[in-house]
PDB file of C-alpha atoms in Angstrom:
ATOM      1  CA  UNK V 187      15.576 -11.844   5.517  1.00 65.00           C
ATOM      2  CA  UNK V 188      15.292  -8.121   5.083  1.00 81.00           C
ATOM      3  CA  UNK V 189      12.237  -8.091   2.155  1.00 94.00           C
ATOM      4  CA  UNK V 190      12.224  -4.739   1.173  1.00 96.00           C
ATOM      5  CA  UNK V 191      14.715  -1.882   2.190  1.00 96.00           C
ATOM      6  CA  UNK V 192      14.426   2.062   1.456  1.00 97.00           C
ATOM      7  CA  UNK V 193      16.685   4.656   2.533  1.00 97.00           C
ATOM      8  CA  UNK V 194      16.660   7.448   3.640  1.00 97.00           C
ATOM      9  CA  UNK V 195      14.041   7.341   6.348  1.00 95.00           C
ATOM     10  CA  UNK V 196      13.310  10.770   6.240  1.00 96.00           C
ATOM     11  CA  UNK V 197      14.716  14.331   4.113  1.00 97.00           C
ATOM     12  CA  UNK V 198      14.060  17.966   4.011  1.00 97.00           C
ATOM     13  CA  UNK V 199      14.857  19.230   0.771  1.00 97.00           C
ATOM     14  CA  UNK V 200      14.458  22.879  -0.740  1.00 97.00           C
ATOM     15  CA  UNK V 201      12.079  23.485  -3.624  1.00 97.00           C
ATOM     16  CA  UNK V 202      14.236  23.083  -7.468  1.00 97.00           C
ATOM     17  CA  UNK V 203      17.015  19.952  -5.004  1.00 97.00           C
ATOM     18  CA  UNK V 204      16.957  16.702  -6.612  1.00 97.00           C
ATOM     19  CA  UNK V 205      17.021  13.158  -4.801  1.00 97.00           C
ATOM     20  CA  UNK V 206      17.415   9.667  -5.191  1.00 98.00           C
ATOM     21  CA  UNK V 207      15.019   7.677  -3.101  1.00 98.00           C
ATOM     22  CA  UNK V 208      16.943   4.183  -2.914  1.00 98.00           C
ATOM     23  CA  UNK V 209      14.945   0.536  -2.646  1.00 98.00           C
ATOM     24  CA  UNK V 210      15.955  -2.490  -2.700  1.00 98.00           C
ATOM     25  CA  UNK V 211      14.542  -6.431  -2.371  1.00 98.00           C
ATOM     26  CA  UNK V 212      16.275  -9.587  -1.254  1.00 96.00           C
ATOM     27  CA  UNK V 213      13.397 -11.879  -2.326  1.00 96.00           C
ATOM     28  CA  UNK V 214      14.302 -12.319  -5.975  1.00 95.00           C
ATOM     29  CA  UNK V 215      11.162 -10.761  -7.081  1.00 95.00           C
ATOM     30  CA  UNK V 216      10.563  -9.181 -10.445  1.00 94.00           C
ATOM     31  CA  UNK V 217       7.891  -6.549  -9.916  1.00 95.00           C
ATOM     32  CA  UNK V 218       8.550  -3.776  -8.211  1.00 96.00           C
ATOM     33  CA  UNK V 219       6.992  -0.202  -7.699  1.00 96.00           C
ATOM     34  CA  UNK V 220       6.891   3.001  -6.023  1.00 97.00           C
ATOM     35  CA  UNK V 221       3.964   4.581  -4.364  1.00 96.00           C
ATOM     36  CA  UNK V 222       3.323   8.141  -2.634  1.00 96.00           C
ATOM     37  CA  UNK V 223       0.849   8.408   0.328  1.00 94.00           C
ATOM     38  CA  UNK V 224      -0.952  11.828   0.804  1.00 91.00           C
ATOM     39  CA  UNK V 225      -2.738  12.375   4.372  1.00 80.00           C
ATOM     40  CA  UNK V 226      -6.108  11.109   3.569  1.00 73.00           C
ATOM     41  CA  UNK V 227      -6.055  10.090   0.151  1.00 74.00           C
ATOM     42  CA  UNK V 228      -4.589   6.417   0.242  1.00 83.00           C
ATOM     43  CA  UNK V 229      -1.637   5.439  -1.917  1.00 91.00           C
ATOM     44  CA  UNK V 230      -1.208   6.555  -5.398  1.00 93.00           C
ATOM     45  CA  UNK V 231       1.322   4.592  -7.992  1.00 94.00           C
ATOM     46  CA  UNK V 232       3.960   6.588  -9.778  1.00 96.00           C
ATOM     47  CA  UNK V 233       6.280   3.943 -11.475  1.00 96.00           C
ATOM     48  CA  UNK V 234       6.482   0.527 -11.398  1.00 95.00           C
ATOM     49  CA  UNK V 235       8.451  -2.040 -13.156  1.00 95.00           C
ATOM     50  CA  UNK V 236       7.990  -5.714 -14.617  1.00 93.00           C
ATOM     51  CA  UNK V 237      11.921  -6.929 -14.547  1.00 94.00           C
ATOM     52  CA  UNK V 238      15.506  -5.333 -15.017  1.00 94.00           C
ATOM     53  CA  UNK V 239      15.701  -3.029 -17.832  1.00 95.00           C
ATOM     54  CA  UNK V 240      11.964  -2.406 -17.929  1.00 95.00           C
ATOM     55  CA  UNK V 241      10.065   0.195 -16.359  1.00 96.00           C
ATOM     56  CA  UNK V 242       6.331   1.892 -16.804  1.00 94.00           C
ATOM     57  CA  UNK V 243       4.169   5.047 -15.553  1.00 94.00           C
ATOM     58  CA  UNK V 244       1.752   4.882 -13.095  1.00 93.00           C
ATOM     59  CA  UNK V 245      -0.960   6.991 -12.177  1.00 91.00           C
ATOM     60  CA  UNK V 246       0.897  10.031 -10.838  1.00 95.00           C
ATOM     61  CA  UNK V 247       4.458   9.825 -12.585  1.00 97.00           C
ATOM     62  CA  UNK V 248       5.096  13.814 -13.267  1.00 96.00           C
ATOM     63  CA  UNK V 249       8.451  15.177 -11.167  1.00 96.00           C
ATOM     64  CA  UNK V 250       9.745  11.767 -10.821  1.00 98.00           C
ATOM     65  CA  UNK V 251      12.413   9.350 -13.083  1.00 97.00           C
ATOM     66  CA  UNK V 252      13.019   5.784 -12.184  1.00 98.00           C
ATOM     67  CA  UNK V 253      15.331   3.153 -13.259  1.00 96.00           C
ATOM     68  CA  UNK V 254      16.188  -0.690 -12.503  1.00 97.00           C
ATOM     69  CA  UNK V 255      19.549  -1.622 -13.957  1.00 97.00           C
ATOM     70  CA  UNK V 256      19.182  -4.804 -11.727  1.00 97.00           C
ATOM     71  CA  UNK V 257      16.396  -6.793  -9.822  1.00 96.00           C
ATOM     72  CA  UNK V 258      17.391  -5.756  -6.612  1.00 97.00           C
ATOM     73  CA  UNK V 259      17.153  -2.001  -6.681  1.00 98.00           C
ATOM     74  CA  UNK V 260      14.688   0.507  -7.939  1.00 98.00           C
ATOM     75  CA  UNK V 261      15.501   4.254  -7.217  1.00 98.00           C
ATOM     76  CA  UNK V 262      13.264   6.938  -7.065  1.00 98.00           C
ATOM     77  CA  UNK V 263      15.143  10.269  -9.012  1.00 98.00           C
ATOM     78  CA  UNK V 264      13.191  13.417  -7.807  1.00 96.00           C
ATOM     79  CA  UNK V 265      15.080  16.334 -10.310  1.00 90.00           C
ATOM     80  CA  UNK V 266      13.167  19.631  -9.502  1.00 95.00           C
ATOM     81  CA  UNK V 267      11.814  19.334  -6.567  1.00 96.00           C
ATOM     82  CA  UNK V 268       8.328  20.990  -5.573  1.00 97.00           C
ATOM     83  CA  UNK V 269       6.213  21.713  -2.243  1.00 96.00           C
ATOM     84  CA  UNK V 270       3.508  19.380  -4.049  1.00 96.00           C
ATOM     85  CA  UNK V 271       6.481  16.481  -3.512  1.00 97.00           C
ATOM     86  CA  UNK V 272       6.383  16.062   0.210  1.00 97.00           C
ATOM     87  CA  UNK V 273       4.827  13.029   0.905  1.00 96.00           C
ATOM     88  CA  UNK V 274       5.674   9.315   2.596  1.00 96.00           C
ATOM     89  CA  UNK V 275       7.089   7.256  -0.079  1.00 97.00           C
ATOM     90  CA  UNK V 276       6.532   3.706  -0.140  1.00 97.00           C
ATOM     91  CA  UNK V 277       8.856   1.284  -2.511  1.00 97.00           C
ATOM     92  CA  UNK V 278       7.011  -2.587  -2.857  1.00 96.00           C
ATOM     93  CA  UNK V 279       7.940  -5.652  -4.813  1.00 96.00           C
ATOM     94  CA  UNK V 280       5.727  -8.750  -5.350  1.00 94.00           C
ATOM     95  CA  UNK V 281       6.490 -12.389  -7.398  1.00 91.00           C
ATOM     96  CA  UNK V 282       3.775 -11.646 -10.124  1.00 87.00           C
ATOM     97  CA  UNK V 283       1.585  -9.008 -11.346  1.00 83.00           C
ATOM     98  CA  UNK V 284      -1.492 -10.596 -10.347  1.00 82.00           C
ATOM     99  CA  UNK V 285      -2.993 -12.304  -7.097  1.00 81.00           C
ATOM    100  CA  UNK V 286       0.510 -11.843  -5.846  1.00 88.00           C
ATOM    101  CA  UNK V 287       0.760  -9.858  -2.330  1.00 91.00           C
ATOM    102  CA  UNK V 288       3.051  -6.631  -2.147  1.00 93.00           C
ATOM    103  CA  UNK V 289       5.860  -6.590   0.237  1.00 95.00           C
ATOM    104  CA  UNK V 290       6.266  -3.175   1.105  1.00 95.00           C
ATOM    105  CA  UNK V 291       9.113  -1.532   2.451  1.00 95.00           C
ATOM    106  CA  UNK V 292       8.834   1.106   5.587  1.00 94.00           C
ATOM    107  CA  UNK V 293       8.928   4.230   3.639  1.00 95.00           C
ATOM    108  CA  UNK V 294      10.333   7.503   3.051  1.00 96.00           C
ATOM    109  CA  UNK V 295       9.069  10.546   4.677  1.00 95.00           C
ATOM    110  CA  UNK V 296      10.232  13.887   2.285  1.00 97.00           C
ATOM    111  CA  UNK V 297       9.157  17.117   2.906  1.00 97.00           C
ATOM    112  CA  UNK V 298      10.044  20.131   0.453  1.00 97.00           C
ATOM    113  CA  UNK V 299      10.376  23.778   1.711  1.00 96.00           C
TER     114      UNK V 299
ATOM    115  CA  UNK S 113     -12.853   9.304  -8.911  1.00 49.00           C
ATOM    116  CA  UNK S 114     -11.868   6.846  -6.442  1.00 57.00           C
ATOM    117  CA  UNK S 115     -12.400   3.489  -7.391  1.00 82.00           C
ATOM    118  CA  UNK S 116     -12.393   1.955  -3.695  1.00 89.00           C
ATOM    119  CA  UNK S 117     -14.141   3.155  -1.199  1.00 91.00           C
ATOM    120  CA  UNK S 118     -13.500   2.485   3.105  1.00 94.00           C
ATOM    121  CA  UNK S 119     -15.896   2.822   5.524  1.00 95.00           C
ATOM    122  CA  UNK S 120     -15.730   4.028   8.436  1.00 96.00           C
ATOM    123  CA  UNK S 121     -12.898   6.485   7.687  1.00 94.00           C
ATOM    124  CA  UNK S 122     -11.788   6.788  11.439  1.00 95.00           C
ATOM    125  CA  UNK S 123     -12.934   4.158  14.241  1.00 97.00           C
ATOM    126  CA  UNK S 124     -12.698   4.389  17.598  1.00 98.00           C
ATOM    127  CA  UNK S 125     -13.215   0.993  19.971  1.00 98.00           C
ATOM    128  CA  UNK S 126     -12.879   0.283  22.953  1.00 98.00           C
ATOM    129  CA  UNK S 127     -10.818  -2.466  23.852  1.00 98.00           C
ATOM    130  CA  UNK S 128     -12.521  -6.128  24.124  1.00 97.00           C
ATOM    131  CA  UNK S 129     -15.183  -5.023  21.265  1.00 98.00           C
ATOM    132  CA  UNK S 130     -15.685  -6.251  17.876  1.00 98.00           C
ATOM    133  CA  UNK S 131     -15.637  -4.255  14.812  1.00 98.00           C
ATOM    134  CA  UNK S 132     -15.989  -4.376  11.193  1.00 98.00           C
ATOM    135  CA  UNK S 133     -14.389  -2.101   8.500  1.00 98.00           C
ATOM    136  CA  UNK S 134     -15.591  -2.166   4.797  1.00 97.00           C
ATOM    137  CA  UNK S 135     -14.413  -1.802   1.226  1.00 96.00           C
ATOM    138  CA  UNK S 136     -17.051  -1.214  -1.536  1.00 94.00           C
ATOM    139  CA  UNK S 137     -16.416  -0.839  -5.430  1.00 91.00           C
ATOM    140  CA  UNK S 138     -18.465  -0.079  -7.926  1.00 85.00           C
ATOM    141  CA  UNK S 139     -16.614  -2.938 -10.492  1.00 86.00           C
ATOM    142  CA  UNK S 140     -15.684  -6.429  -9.875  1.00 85.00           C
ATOM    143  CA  UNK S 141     -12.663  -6.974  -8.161  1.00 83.00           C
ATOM    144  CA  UNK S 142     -10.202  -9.675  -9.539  1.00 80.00           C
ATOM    145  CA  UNK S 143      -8.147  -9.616  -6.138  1.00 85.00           C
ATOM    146  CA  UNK S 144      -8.891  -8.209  -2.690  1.00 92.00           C
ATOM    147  CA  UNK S 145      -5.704  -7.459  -0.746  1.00 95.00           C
ATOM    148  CA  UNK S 146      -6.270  -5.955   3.264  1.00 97.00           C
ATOM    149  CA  UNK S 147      -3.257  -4.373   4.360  1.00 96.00           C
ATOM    150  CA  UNK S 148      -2.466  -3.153   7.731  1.00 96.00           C
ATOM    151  CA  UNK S 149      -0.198   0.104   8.536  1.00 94.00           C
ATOM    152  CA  UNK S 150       1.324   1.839  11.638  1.00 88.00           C
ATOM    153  CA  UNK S 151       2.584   5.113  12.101  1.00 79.00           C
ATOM    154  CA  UNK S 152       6.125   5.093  10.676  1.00 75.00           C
ATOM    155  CA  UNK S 153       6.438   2.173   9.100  1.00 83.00           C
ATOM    156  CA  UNK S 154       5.485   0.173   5.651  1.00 87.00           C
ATOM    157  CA  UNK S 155       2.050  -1.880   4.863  1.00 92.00           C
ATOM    158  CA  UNK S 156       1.930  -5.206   6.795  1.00 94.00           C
ATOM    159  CA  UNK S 157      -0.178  -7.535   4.175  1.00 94.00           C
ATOM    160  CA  UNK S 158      -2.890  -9.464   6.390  1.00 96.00           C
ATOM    161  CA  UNK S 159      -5.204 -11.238   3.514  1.00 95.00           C
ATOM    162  CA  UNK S 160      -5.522 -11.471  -0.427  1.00 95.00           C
ATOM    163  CA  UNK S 161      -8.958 -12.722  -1.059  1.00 94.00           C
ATOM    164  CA  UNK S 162      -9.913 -13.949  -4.609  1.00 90.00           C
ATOM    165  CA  UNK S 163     -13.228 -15.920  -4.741  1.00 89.00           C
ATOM    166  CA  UNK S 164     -16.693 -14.507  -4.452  1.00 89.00           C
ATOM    167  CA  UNK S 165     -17.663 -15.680  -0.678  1.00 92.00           C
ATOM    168  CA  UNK S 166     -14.234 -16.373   0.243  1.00 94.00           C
ATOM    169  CA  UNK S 167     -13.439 -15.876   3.878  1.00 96.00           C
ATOM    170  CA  UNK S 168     -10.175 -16.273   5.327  1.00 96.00           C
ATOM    171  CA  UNK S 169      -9.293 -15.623   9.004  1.00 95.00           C
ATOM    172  CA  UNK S 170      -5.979 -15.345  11.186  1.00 90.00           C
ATOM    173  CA  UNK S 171      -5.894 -14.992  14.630  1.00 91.00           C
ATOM    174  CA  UNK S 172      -8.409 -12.445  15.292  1.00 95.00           C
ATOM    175  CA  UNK S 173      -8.923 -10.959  12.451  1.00 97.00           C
ATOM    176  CA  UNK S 174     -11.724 -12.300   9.767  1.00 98.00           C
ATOM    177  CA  UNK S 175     -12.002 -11.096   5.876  1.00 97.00           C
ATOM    178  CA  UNK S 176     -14.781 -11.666   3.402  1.00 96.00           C
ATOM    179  CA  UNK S 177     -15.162 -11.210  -0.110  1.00 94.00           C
ATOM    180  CA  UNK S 178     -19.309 -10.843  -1.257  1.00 91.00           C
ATOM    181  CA  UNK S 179     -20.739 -13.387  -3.323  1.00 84.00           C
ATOM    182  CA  UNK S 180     -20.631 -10.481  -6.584  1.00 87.00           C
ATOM    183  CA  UNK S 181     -16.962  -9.519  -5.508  1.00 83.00           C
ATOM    184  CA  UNK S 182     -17.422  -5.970  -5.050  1.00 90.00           C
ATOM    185  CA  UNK S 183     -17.320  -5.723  -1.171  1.00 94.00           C
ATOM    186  CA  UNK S 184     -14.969  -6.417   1.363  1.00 96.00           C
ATOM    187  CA  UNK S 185     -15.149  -6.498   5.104  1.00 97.00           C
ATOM    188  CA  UNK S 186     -12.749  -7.059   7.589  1.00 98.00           C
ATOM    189  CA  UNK S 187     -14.373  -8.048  10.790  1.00 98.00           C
ATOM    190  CA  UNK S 188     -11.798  -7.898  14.498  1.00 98.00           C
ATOM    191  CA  UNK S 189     -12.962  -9.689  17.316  1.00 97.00           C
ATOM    192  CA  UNK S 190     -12.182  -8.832  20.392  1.00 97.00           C
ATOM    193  CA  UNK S 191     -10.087  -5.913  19.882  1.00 97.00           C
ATOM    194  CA  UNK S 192      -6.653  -5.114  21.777  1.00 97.00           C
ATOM    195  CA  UNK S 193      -4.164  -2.576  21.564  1.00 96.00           C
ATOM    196  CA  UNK S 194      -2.236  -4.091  18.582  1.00 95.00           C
ATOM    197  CA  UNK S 195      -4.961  -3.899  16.665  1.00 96.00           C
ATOM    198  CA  UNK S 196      -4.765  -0.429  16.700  1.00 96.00           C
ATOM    199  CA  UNK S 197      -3.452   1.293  13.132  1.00 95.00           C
ATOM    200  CA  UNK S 198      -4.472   2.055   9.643  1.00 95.00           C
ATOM    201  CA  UNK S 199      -6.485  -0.636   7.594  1.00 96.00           C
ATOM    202  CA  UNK S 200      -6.203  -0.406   3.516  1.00 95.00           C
ATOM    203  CA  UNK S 201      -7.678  -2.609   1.201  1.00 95.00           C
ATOM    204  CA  UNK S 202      -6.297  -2.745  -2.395  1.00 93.00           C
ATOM    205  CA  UNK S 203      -7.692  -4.270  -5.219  1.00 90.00           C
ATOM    206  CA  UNK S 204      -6.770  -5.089  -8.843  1.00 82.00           C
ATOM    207  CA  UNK S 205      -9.638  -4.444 -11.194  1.00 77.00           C
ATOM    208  CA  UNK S 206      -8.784  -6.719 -14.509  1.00 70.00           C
ATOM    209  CA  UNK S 207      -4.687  -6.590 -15.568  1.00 64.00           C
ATOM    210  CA  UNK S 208      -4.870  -2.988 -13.868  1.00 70.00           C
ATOM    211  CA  UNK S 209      -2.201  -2.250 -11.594  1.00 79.00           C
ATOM    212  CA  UNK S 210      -3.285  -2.577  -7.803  1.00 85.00           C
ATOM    213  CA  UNK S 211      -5.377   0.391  -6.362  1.00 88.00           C
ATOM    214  CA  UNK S 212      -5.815   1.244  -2.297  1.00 91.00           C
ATOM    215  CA  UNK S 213      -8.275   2.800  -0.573  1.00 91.00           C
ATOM    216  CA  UNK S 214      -7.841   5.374   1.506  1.00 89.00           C
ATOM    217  CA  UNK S 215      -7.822   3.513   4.819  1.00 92.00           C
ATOM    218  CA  UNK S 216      -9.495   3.547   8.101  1.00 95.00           C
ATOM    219  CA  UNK S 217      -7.625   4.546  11.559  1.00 94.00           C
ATOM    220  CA  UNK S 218      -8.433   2.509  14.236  1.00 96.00           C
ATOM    221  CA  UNK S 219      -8.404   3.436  17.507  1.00 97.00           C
ATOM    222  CA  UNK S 220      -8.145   1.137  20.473  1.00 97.00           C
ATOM    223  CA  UNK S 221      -9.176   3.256  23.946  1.00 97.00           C
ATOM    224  CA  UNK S 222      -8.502   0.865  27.344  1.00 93.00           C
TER     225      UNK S 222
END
C-alpha cells in the first residue's frame, strides 16, 4: 500500500520557472491538501480539496494553482516562480474533514534561485 | 498570530530519560492530532485525541488532552534513539481546516 506519493523529491528552479508538484493517494480518500513547511514556522495550508472537481484556498494560496480532475491526484502548479517559494512541500489526504487523521506524503523539497 | 503553541521548541535528552512536550491554545480544540517527523521524510501520525481527559498511549509514547481541551502533552518514557525527530501537534478549531504547530526537535544524546 503506497498511501500517499509526491514527486519530485527535490528541484532547483530559477525565479519567473513554473512547476507541477505531482501527488497522488491509493486509499480512496476524498480530502486532500497541500501544505508548505518554512524552517521554524510549522506547516501552513495553501489548497485543499473536498472530492474530484472541487477545490478551495487555504491560508497561504498566492503563487500557486491546483486542480483534481480525479481522486487520486492533486498537483501543485507553481507559474512564476519566486525566492519566497522555496520551501518543503507536503501533499496529505484523509477519509473526512473532521476527526479524520492526515496521511501525509514524504514531501517536496524546492528551492528557487 | 499563531493559534497553537509548542513548548519546548528544541529538547535535548539523554537517552533512558523521560520527557514531556506541550501544545497550548488559547480556544477549544475539537481534535488534537500529534504527529511525528524526521528529516527528509513526511509526518508519521502517532495520536488524534478528541475528549477532554482523553489519554491514549502506544508503546512508549503517552498523549493527553486537559479536561477544558485546550492543552496537549505528549509525555516519552524512557527515551531511545528512535525517538529522536520533530513532534507537531495539529488541531482543528470548529469546521476550520487543521492547523500545526510549529514543532519541537528532539534530541536523543547516548
Amino acid at each position: 500500500n503506497a498511501g500517499v506519493t509526491q514527486t519530485p523529491k527535490f528541484r532547483i528552479l530559477k525565479i519567473g520557472q513554473s512547476m507541477t508538484l505531482q501527488c497522488t493517494q491509493d486509499m480512496n480518500h476524498n480530502y486532500m491538501y497541500w501544505y508548505r513547511q518554512d524552517p521554524g514556522m510549522g506547516l501552513k495550508l495553501i489548497y485543499y480539496s473536498v472530492g474530484a472537481g472541487i477545490t478551495d484556498k487555504g491560508e497561504v494560496p498566492n503563487g500557486y494553482n491546483v486542480s483534481r480532475s480525479t481522486t487520486e491526484d492533486f498537483p501543485l502548479r507553481l507559474e512564476l516562480a519566486a525566492p519566497s517559494q522555496t520551501s518543503v512541500y507536503f501533499c496529505a489526504s484523509s477519509w473526512a474533514a473532521n476527526n479524520s487523521p492526515l496521511h501525509f506524503g514524504n514531501g517536496t523539497r524546492l528551492t528557487v534561485t | 498570530s499563531q493559534e497553537l503553541e509548542q513548548s519546548p521548541q528544541s529538547l535535548i535528552v539523554q537517552e533512558g530519560k523521560n520527557l514531556t512536550i506541550n501544545c497550548t491554545s488559547s480556544k477549544t480544540l475539537y481534535g488534537l492530532y500529534w504527529y511525528k517527523q524526521k528529516y527528509g521524510e513526511g509526518l508519521i501520525f502517532l495520536m488524534m485525541l478528541q475528549k477532554g481527559g482523553e489519554e491514549k498511549s502506544h508503546e512508549k509514547i503517552t498523549a493527553k488532552l486537559d479536561e477544558k481541551k485546550q492543552q496537549s502533552s505528549l509525555h516519552i518514557t524512557a527515551s531511545q534513539p528512535s525517538h529522536a525527530g520533530i513532534y507537531l501537534c495539529g488541531a482543528q478549531f470548529g469546521n476550520e481546516k487543521l492547523t500545526f504547530g510549529t514543532g519541537t526537535r528532539l534530541t536523543i544524546i547516548p
